[in-house]
Amino acid sequence: DAGVIQSPRHEVTEMGQEVTLRCKPISGHDYLFWYRQTMMRGLELLIYFNNNVPIDDSGMPEDRFSAKMPNASFSTLKIQPSEPRDSAVYFCASSSQRGLIRRGETQYFGPGTRLLVL
Amino acid sequence: AQSVTQLGSHVSVSEGALVLLRCNYSSSVPPYLFWYVQYPNQGLQLLLKYTSAATLVKGINGFEAEFKKSETSFHLTKPSAHMSDAAEYFCAVSEHAGGTSYGKLTFGQGTILTVHP
């Protein structure tokens, strides 16, 4: 398997522009997570999905952020409008809990998207 | 609610020395515990995990961690550091099945390990 795929790997944009980050989870995984990593705040969970349904979006910073998972193999995280304080590395991760309900399952991380908002 | 505290944001050791990275957790239910490693400009990679089997867990690259319920700790160790171990290490906790946050990981703030010759 190719692992979790994220695109783009790097994004530079200007304040006010819309930014869309993309993620393809590992085939067969039924959980998908979006994280943000900054020096100041460390690794933060933004939102996660189970079977394409958002389960917990309490980490989404504000209404400018939205995430969708239209099918089991694709998710997007959108920022509109973007601001300089959104500059961070955004990670997508996936895991499979099916049939392993009594065991902690590993989250597999993508390589991340490094976002810079000028 | 779960939380993880990693003591020491930076740890520096000599090559060949013992590595000890500390992690304490807080959880209202029996937890699952994980250590992840992040190399520069890469995503996180699982080192090892505790899932209520053996309390001493062995992972990749010679790392191991011991779950101590009485101390609510899950410290990561390696007997002899190698230059290639230089990275950032994250401790994480998740709930057992049945918890309201099942599937969700809560990460510590990370510890940057520096290995010098």
PDB file of C-alpha atoms in Angstrom:
ATOM      1  CA  ASP A   1       0.000   0.000   0.000  1.00  0.00           C
ATOM      2  CA  ALA A   2       1.185   3.516  -0.744  1.00  0.00           C
ATOM      3  CA  GLY A   3       0.287   4.770   2.706  1.00  0.00           C
ATOM      4  CA  VAL A   4      -1.650   7.937   3.430  1.00  0.00           C
ATOM      5  CA  ILE A   5      -1.283  10.377   0.562  1.00  0.00           C
ATOM      6  CA  GLN A   6      -1.530  14.117   1.019  1.00  0.00           C
ATOM      7  CA  SER A   7      -1.440  16.883  -1.517  1.00  0.00           C
ATOM      8  CA  PRO A   8      -0.022  19.347  -2.020  1.00  0.00           C
ATOM      9  CA  ARG A   9       3.143  18.811   0.005  1.00  0.00           C
ATOM     10  CA  HIS A  10       3.793  22.540   0.132  1.00  0.00           C
ATOM     11  CA  GLU A  11       1.448  25.465  -0.320  1.00  0.00           C
ATOM     12  CA  VAL A  12       2.248  29.141  -0.267  1.00  0.00           C
ATOM     13  CA  THR A  13      -0.670  31.518  -0.536  1.00  0.00           C
ATOM     14  CA  GLU A  14      -1.664  35.040   0.299  1.00  0.00           C
ATOM     15  CA  MET A  15      -3.919  36.079   3.117  1.00  0.00           C
ATOM     16  CA  GLY A  16      -7.569  35.917   2.131  1.00  0.00           C
ATOM     17  CA  GLN A  17      -7.160  33.174  -0.417  1.00  0.00           C
ATOM     18  CA  GLU A  18      -8.925  29.826  -0.197  1.00  0.00           C
ATOM     19  CA  VAL A  19      -6.747  26.825   0.558  1.00  0.00           C
ATOM     20  CA  THR A  20      -7.758  23.205   0.002  1.00  0.00           C
ATOM     21  CA  LEU A  21      -5.740  20.341   1.409  1.00  0.00           C
ATOM     22  CA  ARG A  22      -6.359  16.805   0.219  1.00  0.00           C
ATOM     23  CA  CYS A  23      -5.962  13.391   1.752  1.00  0.00           C
ATOM     24  CA  LYS A  24      -6.301   9.846   0.530  1.00  0.00           C
ATOM     25  CA  PRO A  25      -6.376   7.382   3.444  1.00  0.00           C
ATOM     26  CA  ILE A  26      -5.065   3.846   3.368  1.00  0.00           C
ATOM     27  CA  SER A  27      -7.509   1.606   1.557  1.00  0.00           C
ATOM     28  CA  GLY A  28      -9.847  -0.177   3.976  1.00  0.00           C
ATOM     29  CA  HIS A  29      -9.314   2.228   6.848  1.00  0.00           C
ATOM     30  CA  ASP A  30     -12.511   3.540   8.371  1.00  0.00           C
ATOM     31  CA  TYR A  31     -11.135   6.370  10.530  1.00  0.00           C
ATOM     32  CA  LEU A  32      -9.597   9.560   9.153  1.00  0.00           C
ATOM     33  CA  PHE A  33      -8.012  12.319  11.206  1.00  0.00           C
ATOM     34  CA  TRP A  34      -6.851  15.851  10.412  1.00  0.00           C
ATOM     35  CA  TYR A  35      -4.128  17.361  12.614  1.00  0.00           C
ATOM     36  CA  ARG A  36      -2.320  20.682  12.662  1.00  0.00           C
ATOM     37  CA  GLN A  37       1.234  21.056  13.958  1.00  0.00           C
ATOM     38  CA  THR A  38       2.836  24.343  14.974  1.00  0.00           C
ATOM     39  CA  MET A  39       5.779  25.249  17.153  1.00  0.00           C
ATOM     40  CA  MET A  40       3.567  27.108  19.577  1.00  0.00           C
ATOM     41  CA  ARG A  41       0.696  24.655  19.965  1.00  0.00           C
ATOM     42  CA  GLY A  42       2.257  21.321  19.071  1.00  0.00           C
ATOM     43  CA  LEU A  43       0.100  18.651  17.440  1.00  0.00           C
ATOM     44  CA  GLU A  44      -3.617  19.398  17.549  1.00  0.00           C
ATOM     45  CA  LEU A  45      -6.478  17.208  16.381  1.00  0.00           C
ATOM     46  CA  LEU A  46      -8.805  19.281  14.230  1.00  0.00           C
ATOM     47  CA  ILE A  47     -11.480  16.782  13.228  1.00  0.00           C
ATOM     48  CA  TYR A  48     -11.951  13.092  12.679  1.00  0.00           C
ATOM     49  CA  PHE A  49     -14.287  10.921  10.661  1.00  0.00           C
ATOM     50  CA  ASN A  50     -15.568   7.391  11.069  1.00  0.00           C
ATOM     51  CA  ASN A  51     -17.046   5.764   7.983  1.00  0.00           C
ATOM     52  CA  ASN A  52     -17.065   9.179   6.268  1.00  0.00           C
ATOM     53  CA  VAL A  53     -19.107  10.798   9.056  1.00  0.00           C
ATOM     54  CA  PRO A  54     -17.561  13.569  11.173  1.00  0.00           C
ATOM     55  CA  ILE A  55     -17.385  12.351  14.772  1.00  0.00           C
ATOM     56  CA  ASP A  56     -15.635  15.179  16.576  1.00  0.00           C
ATOM     57  CA  ASP A  57     -14.887  18.593  15.100  1.00  0.00           C
ATOM     58  CA  SER A  58     -14.275  20.347  18.391  1.00  0.00           C
ATOM     59  CA  GLY A  59     -10.700  21.047  17.397  1.00  0.00           C
ATOM     60  CA  MET A  60     -11.594  23.044  14.314  1.00  0.00           C
ATOM     61  CA  PRO A  61     -10.399  26.534  15.192  1.00  0.00           C
ATOM     62  CA  GLU A  62     -13.184  28.568  13.637  1.00  0.00           C
ATOM     63  CA  ASP A  63     -15.729  28.767  10.879  1.00  0.00           C
ATOM     64  CA  ARG A  64     -13.053  29.488   8.323  1.00  0.00           C
ATOM     65  CA  PHE A  65     -12.105  25.826   8.546  1.00  0.00           C
ATOM     66  CA  SER A  66     -14.234  23.078   7.052  1.00  0.00           C
ATOM     67  CA  ALA A  67     -13.613  19.412   6.308  1.00  0.00           C
ATOM     68  CA  LYS A  68     -15.434  16.906   4.170  1.00  0.00           C
ATOM     69  CA  MET A  69     -15.170  13.243   3.413  1.00  0.00           C
ATOM     70  CA  PRO A  70     -17.368  12.521   0.402  1.00  0.00           C
ATOM     71  CA  ASN A  71     -16.239   8.913   0.180  1.00  0.00           C
ATOM     72  CA  ALA A  72     -13.995   6.392   1.910  1.00  0.00           C
ATOM     73  CA  SER A  73     -10.976   7.257  -0.192  1.00  0.00           C
ATOM     74  CA  PHE A  74     -10.889  11.038  -0.104  1.00  0.00           C
ATOM     75  CA  SER A  75     -11.070  13.925   2.327  1.00  0.00           C
ATOM     76  CA  THR A  76     -10.481  17.669   2.102  1.00  0.00           C
ATOM     77  CA  LEU A  77      -9.672  20.346   4.619  1.00  0.00           C
ATOM     78  CA  LYS A  78     -10.537  23.817   3.424  1.00  0.00           C
ATOM     79  CA  ILE A  79      -9.556  27.180   4.856  1.00  0.00           C
ATOM     80  CA  GLN A  80     -11.475  30.168   3.550  1.00  0.00           C
ATOM     81  CA  PRO A  81     -10.297  32.870   3.906  1.00  0.00           C
ATOM     82  CA  SER A  82      -6.794  31.948   4.974  1.00  0.00           C
ATOM     83  CA  GLU A  83      -4.818  34.019   7.488  1.00  0.00           C
ATOM     84  CA  PRO A  84      -1.095  34.121   8.368  1.00  0.00           C
ATOM     85  CA  ARG A  85      -1.797  32.412  11.700  1.00  0.00           C
ATOM     86  CA  ASP A  86      -3.003  29.363   9.778  1.00  0.00           C
ATOM     87  CA  SER A  87       0.566  28.699   8.685  1.00  0.00           C
ATOM     88  CA  ALA A  88       1.415  25.217   9.938  1.00  0.00           C
ATOM     89  CA  VAL A  89       1.970  21.653   8.865  1.00  0.00           C
ATOM     90  CA  TYR A  90      -1.306  19.810   8.376  1.00  0.00           C
ATOM     91  CA  PHE A  91      -1.305  16.054   8.744  1.00  0.00           C
ATOM     92  CA  CYS A  92      -3.864  13.512   7.721  1.00  0.00           C
ATOM     93  CA  ALA A  93      -3.908  10.093   9.393  1.00  0.00           C
ATOM     94  CA  SER A  94      -6.029   6.997   9.026  1.00  0.00           C
ATOM     95  CA  SER A  95      -6.680   3.855  11.024  1.00  0.00           C
ATOM     96  CA  SER A  96      -8.806   0.767  10.956  1.00  0.00           C
ATOM     97  CA  GLN A  97     -10.875  -0.313  13.913  1.00  0.00           C
ATOM     98  CA  ARG A  98     -12.972  -2.958  12.209  1.00  0.00           C
ATOM     99  CA  GLY A  99     -12.765  -6.359  13.827  1.00  0.00           C
ATOM    100  CA  LEU A 100     -10.181  -5.135  16.295  1.00  0.00           C
ATOM    101  CA  ILE A 101     -12.515  -3.444  18.686  1.00  0.00           C
ATOM    102  CA  ARG A 102     -10.611  -4.478  21.790  1.00  0.00           C
ATOM    103  CA  ARG A 103      -7.177  -3.373  20.648  1.00  0.00           C
ATOM    104  CA  GLY A 104      -5.734   0.066  20.256  1.00  0.00           C
ATOM    105  CA  GLU A 105      -5.178   0.606  16.593  1.00  0.00           C
ATOM    106  CA  THR A 106      -2.300   2.497  15.063  1.00  0.00           C
ATOM    107  CA  GLN A 107      -2.892   5.726  13.217  1.00  0.00           C
ATOM    108  CA  TYR A 108      -0.870   5.973  10.034  1.00  0.00           C
ATOM    109  CA  PHE A 109       0.222   9.474   9.171  1.00  0.00           C
ATOM    110  CA  GLY A 110       0.727  11.073   5.818  1.00  0.00           C
ATOM    111  CA  PRO A 111       3.801  13.198   5.071  1.00  0.00           C
ATOM    112  CA  GLY A 112       1.929  16.419   5.763  1.00  0.00           C
ATOM    113  CA  THR A 113       1.188  19.626   3.891  1.00  0.00           C
ATOM    114  CA  ARG A 114       3.348  22.575   4.831  1.00  0.00           C
ATOM    115  CA  LEU A 115       1.179  25.685   4.516  1.00  0.00           C
ATOM    116  CA  LEU A 116       2.521  29.203   4.513  1.00  0.00           C
ATOM    117  CA  VAL A 117       0.069  32.082   4.401  1.00  0.00           C
ATOM    118  CA  LEU A 118       1.688  35.415   3.617  1.00  0.00           C
TER     119      LEU A 118
ATOM    120  CA  ALA B   1     -10.914  13.461  29.694  1.00  0.00           C
ATOM    121  CA  GLN B   2      -7.526  12.202  28.711  1.00  0.00           C
ATOM    122  CA  SER B   3      -4.250  14.048  28.800  1.00  0.00           C
ATOM    123  CA  VAL B   4      -0.577  13.346  28.292  1.00  0.00           C
ATOM    124  CA  THR B   5       2.382  15.137  29.810  1.00  0.00           C
ATOM    125  CA  GLN B   6       5.864  14.727  28.424  1.00  0.00           C
ATOM    126  CA  LEU B   7       8.502  15.911  30.865  1.00  0.00           C
ATOM    127  CA  GLY B   8      11.225  17.785  29.066  1.00  0.00           C
ATOM    128  CA  SER B   9      10.727  19.372  25.684  1.00  0.00           C
ATOM    129  CA  HIS B  10      14.389  18.744  24.837  1.00  0.00           C
ATOM    130  CA  VAL B  11      16.627  15.848  25.816  1.00  0.00           C
ATOM    131  CA  SER B  12      20.273  15.637  24.816  1.00  0.00           C
ATOM    132  CA  VAL B  13      22.390  12.496  25.115  1.00  0.00           C
ATOM    133  CA  SER B  14      25.728  11.254  23.896  1.00  0.00           C
ATOM    134  CA  GLU B  15      25.926   8.518  21.319  1.00  0.00           C
ATOM    135  CA  GLY B  16      25.891   5.193  23.144  1.00  0.00           C
ATOM    136  CA  ALA B  17      24.203   6.591  26.254  1.00  0.00           C
ATOM    137  CA  LEU B  18      20.863   5.588  27.678  1.00  0.00           C
ATOM    138  CA  VAL B  19      17.820   7.340  26.251  1.00  0.00           C
ATOM    139  CA  LEU B  20      14.949   8.046  28.646  1.00  0.00           C
ATOM    140  CA  LEU B  21      11.934  10.042  27.512  1.00  0.00           C
ATOM    141  CA  ARG B  22       9.239  10.538  30.109  1.00  0.00           C
ATOM    142  CA  CYS B  23       5.495  10.341  29.629  1.00  0.00           C
ATOM    143  CA  ASN B  24       2.714  10.521  32.180  1.00  0.00           C
ATOM    144  CA  TYR B  25      -0.935  10.149  31.307  1.00  0.00           C
ATOM    145  CA  SER B  26      -4.289  10.893  32.783  1.00  0.00           C
ATOM    146  CA  SER B  27      -7.280   8.836  31.776  1.00  0.00           C
ATOM    147  CA  SER B  28     -10.584   7.973  33.407  1.00  0.00           C
ATOM    148  CA  VAL B  29     -10.626   4.550  31.774  1.00  0.00           C
ATOM    149  CA  PRO B  30      -7.872   2.021  31.074  1.00  0.00           C
ATOM    150  CA  PRO B  31      -5.904   3.557  28.237  1.00  0.00           C
ATOM    151  CA  TYR B  32      -4.103   2.503  25.163  1.00  0.00           C
ATOM    152  CA  LEU B  33      -0.696   4.205  24.998  1.00  0.00           C
ATOM    153  CA  PHE B  34       1.545   4.939  22.051  1.00  0.00           C
ATOM    154  CA  TRP B  35       4.923   6.393  21.244  1.00  0.00           C
ATOM    155  CA  TYR B  36       5.395   7.981  17.844  1.00  0.00           C
ATOM    156  CA  VAL B  37       8.563   9.379  16.283  1.00  0.00           C
ATOM    157  CA  GLN B  38       8.804  12.242  13.811  1.00  0.00           C
ATOM    158  CA  TYR B  39      11.932  12.743  11.738  1.00  0.00           C
ATOM    159  CA  PRO B  40      12.513  16.166  10.191  1.00  0.00           C
ATOM    160  CA  ASN B  41      10.028  17.051   7.467  1.00  0.00           C
ATOM    161  CA  GLN B  42       8.192  13.766   7.819  1.00  0.00           C
ATOM    162  CA  GLY B  43       4.942  12.490   9.290  1.00  0.00           C
ATOM    163  CA  LEU B  44       4.660  10.587  12.547  1.00  0.00           C
ATOM    164  CA  GLN B  45       5.620   6.932  12.648  1.00  0.00           C
ATOM    165  CA  LEU B  46       4.597   4.433  15.305  1.00  0.00           C
ATOM    166  CA  LEU B  47       7.418   3.226  17.560  1.00  0.00           C
ATOM    167  CA  LEU B  48       5.397   1.024  19.892  1.00  0.00           C
ATOM    168  CA  LYS B  49       2.066   0.711  21.634  1.00  0.00           C
ATOM    169  CA  TYR B  50       0.586  -0.675  24.831  1.00  0.00           C
ATOM    170  CA  THR B  51      -2.806  -2.338  24.554  1.00  0.00           C
ATOM    171  CA  SER B  52      -3.206  -4.034  27.951  1.00  0.00           C
ATOM    172  CA  ALA B  53      -1.146  -7.096  27.184  1.00  0.00           C
ATOM    173  CA  ALA B  54       2.450  -7.185  28.474  1.00  0.00           C
ATOM    174  CA  THR B  55       3.415  -4.111  30.460  1.00  0.00           C
ATOM    175  CA  LEU B  56       6.877  -4.014  28.874  1.00  0.00           C
ATOM    176  CA  VAL B  57       6.475  -3.226  25.219  1.00  0.00           C
ATOM    177  CA  LYS B  58       9.219  -3.545  22.644  1.00  0.00           C
ATOM    178  CA  GLY B  59       9.164  -1.432  19.527  1.00  0.00           C
ATOM    179  CA  ILE B  60      11.218  -0.700  16.485  1.00  0.00           C
ATOM    180  CA  ASN B  61      14.826   0.508  16.443  1.00  0.00           C
ATOM    181  CA  GLY B  62      15.603  -0.944  19.883  1.00  0.00           C
ATOM    182  CA  PHE B  63      13.129   1.198  21.817  1.00  0.00           C
ATOM    183  CA  GLU B  64      10.947  -0.113  24.592  1.00  0.00           C
ATOM    184  CA  ALA B  65       8.471   1.313  27.083  1.00  0.00           C
ATOM    185  CA  GLU B  66       7.009   0.110  30.338  1.00  0.00           C
ATOM    186  CA  PHE B  67       3.438   0.734  31.406  1.00  0.00           C
ATOM    187  CA  LYS B  68       3.246   1.455  35.140  1.00  0.00           C
ATOM    188  CA  LYS B  69      -0.323   1.897  36.256  1.00  0.00           C
ATOM    189  CA  SER B  70       0.618   2.912  39.797  1.00  0.00           C
ATOM    190  CA  GLU B  71       2.709   5.768  38.433  1.00  0.00           C
ATOM    191  CA  THR B  72       0.457   6.501  35.422  1.00  0.00           C
ATOM    192  CA  SER B  73       3.605   6.471  33.341  1.00  0.00           C
ATOM    193  CA  PHE B  74       4.756   5.090  30.020  1.00  0.00           C
ATOM    194  CA  HIS B  75       8.397   6.133  29.713  1.00  0.00           C
ATOM    195  CA  LEU B  76      10.356   5.350  26.551  1.00  0.00           C
ATOM    196  CA  THR B  77      13.871   3.964  26.796  1.00  0.00           C
ATOM    197  CA  LYS B  78      16.702   2.758  24.619  1.00  0.00           C
ATOM    198  CA  PRO B  79      19.886   1.348  26.126  1.00  0.00           C
ATOM    199  CA  SER B  80      22.279   2.896  23.637  1.00  0.00           C
ATOM    200  CA  ALA B  81      21.531   6.000  21.585  1.00  0.00           C
ATOM    201  CA  HIS B  82      22.456   6.210  17.934  1.00  0.00           C
ATOM    202  CA  MET B  83      22.872   9.345  15.872  1.00  0.00           C
ATOM    203  CA  SER B  84      19.918   8.259  13.750  1.00  0.00           C
ATOM    204  CA  ASP B  85      17.641   8.420  16.829  1.00  0.00           C
ATOM    205  CA  ALA B  86      17.689  12.223  16.695  1.00  0.00           C
ATOM    206  CA  ALA B  87      14.057  13.181  16.144  1.00  0.00           C
ATOM    207  CA  GLU B  88      10.968  14.396  17.950  1.00  0.00           C
ATOM    208  CA  TYR B  89       9.075  11.849  20.024  1.00  0.00           C
ATOM    209  CA  PHE B  90       5.412  11.999  20.926  1.00  0.00           C
ATOM    210  CA  CYS B  91       3.537  10.077  23.585  1.00  0.00           C
ATOM    211  CA  ALA B  92      -0.187   9.569  22.968  1.00  0.00           C
ATOM    212  CA  VAL B  93      -3.188   8.058  24.698  1.00  0.00           C
ATOM    213  CA  SER B  94      -6.494   6.767  23.417  1.00  0.00           C
ATOM    214  CA  GLU B  95      -9.533   5.244  25.014  1.00  0.00           C
ATOM    215  CA  HIS B  96     -10.651   1.658  25.048  1.00  0.00           C
ATOM    216  CA  ALA B  97     -13.631   0.635  22.984  1.00  0.00           C
ATOM    217  CA  GLY B  98     -16.830   1.948  24.480  1.00  0.00           C
ATOM    218  CA  GLY B  99     -15.378   5.298  25.404  1.00  0.00           C
ATOM    219  CA  THR B 100     -16.967   8.357  23.895  1.00  0.00           C
ATOM    220  CA  SER B 101     -13.723   9.323  22.245  1.00  0.00           C
ATOM    221  CA  TYR B 102     -12.843   5.883  20.974  1.00  0.00           C
ATOM    222  CA  GLY B 103     -10.413   6.072  18.095  1.00  0.00           C
ATOM    223  CA  LYS B 104      -9.134   9.513  19.013  1.00  0.00           C
ATOM    224  CA  LEU B 105      -5.528  10.047  20.077  1.00  0.00           C
ATOM    225  CA  THR B 106      -4.454  12.736  22.516  1.00  0.00           C
ATOM    226  CA  PHE B 107      -0.794  13.671  22.014  1.00  0.00           C
ATOM    227  CA  GLY B 108       1.761  15.097  24.365  1.00  0.00           C
ATOM    228  CA  GLN B 109       3.717  18.197  23.428  1.00  0.00           C
ATOM    229  CA  GLY B 110       6.647  16.211  22.128  1.00  0.00           C
ATOM    230  CA  THR B 111      10.266  15.787  23.182  1.00  0.00           C
ATOM    231  CA  ILE B 112      13.092  16.631  20.832  1.00  0.00           C
ATOM    232  CA  LEU B 113      15.956  14.179  21.216  1.00  0.00           C
ATOM    233  CA  THR B 114      19.424  15.348  20.262  1.00  0.00           C
ATOM    234  CA  VAL B 115      22.251  12.829  20.017  1.00  0.00           C
ATOM    235  CA  HIS B 116      25.778  14.181  19.955  1.00  0.00           C
ATOM    236  CA  PRO B 117      28.968  12.306  19.153  1.00  0.00           C
TER     237      PRO B 117
END
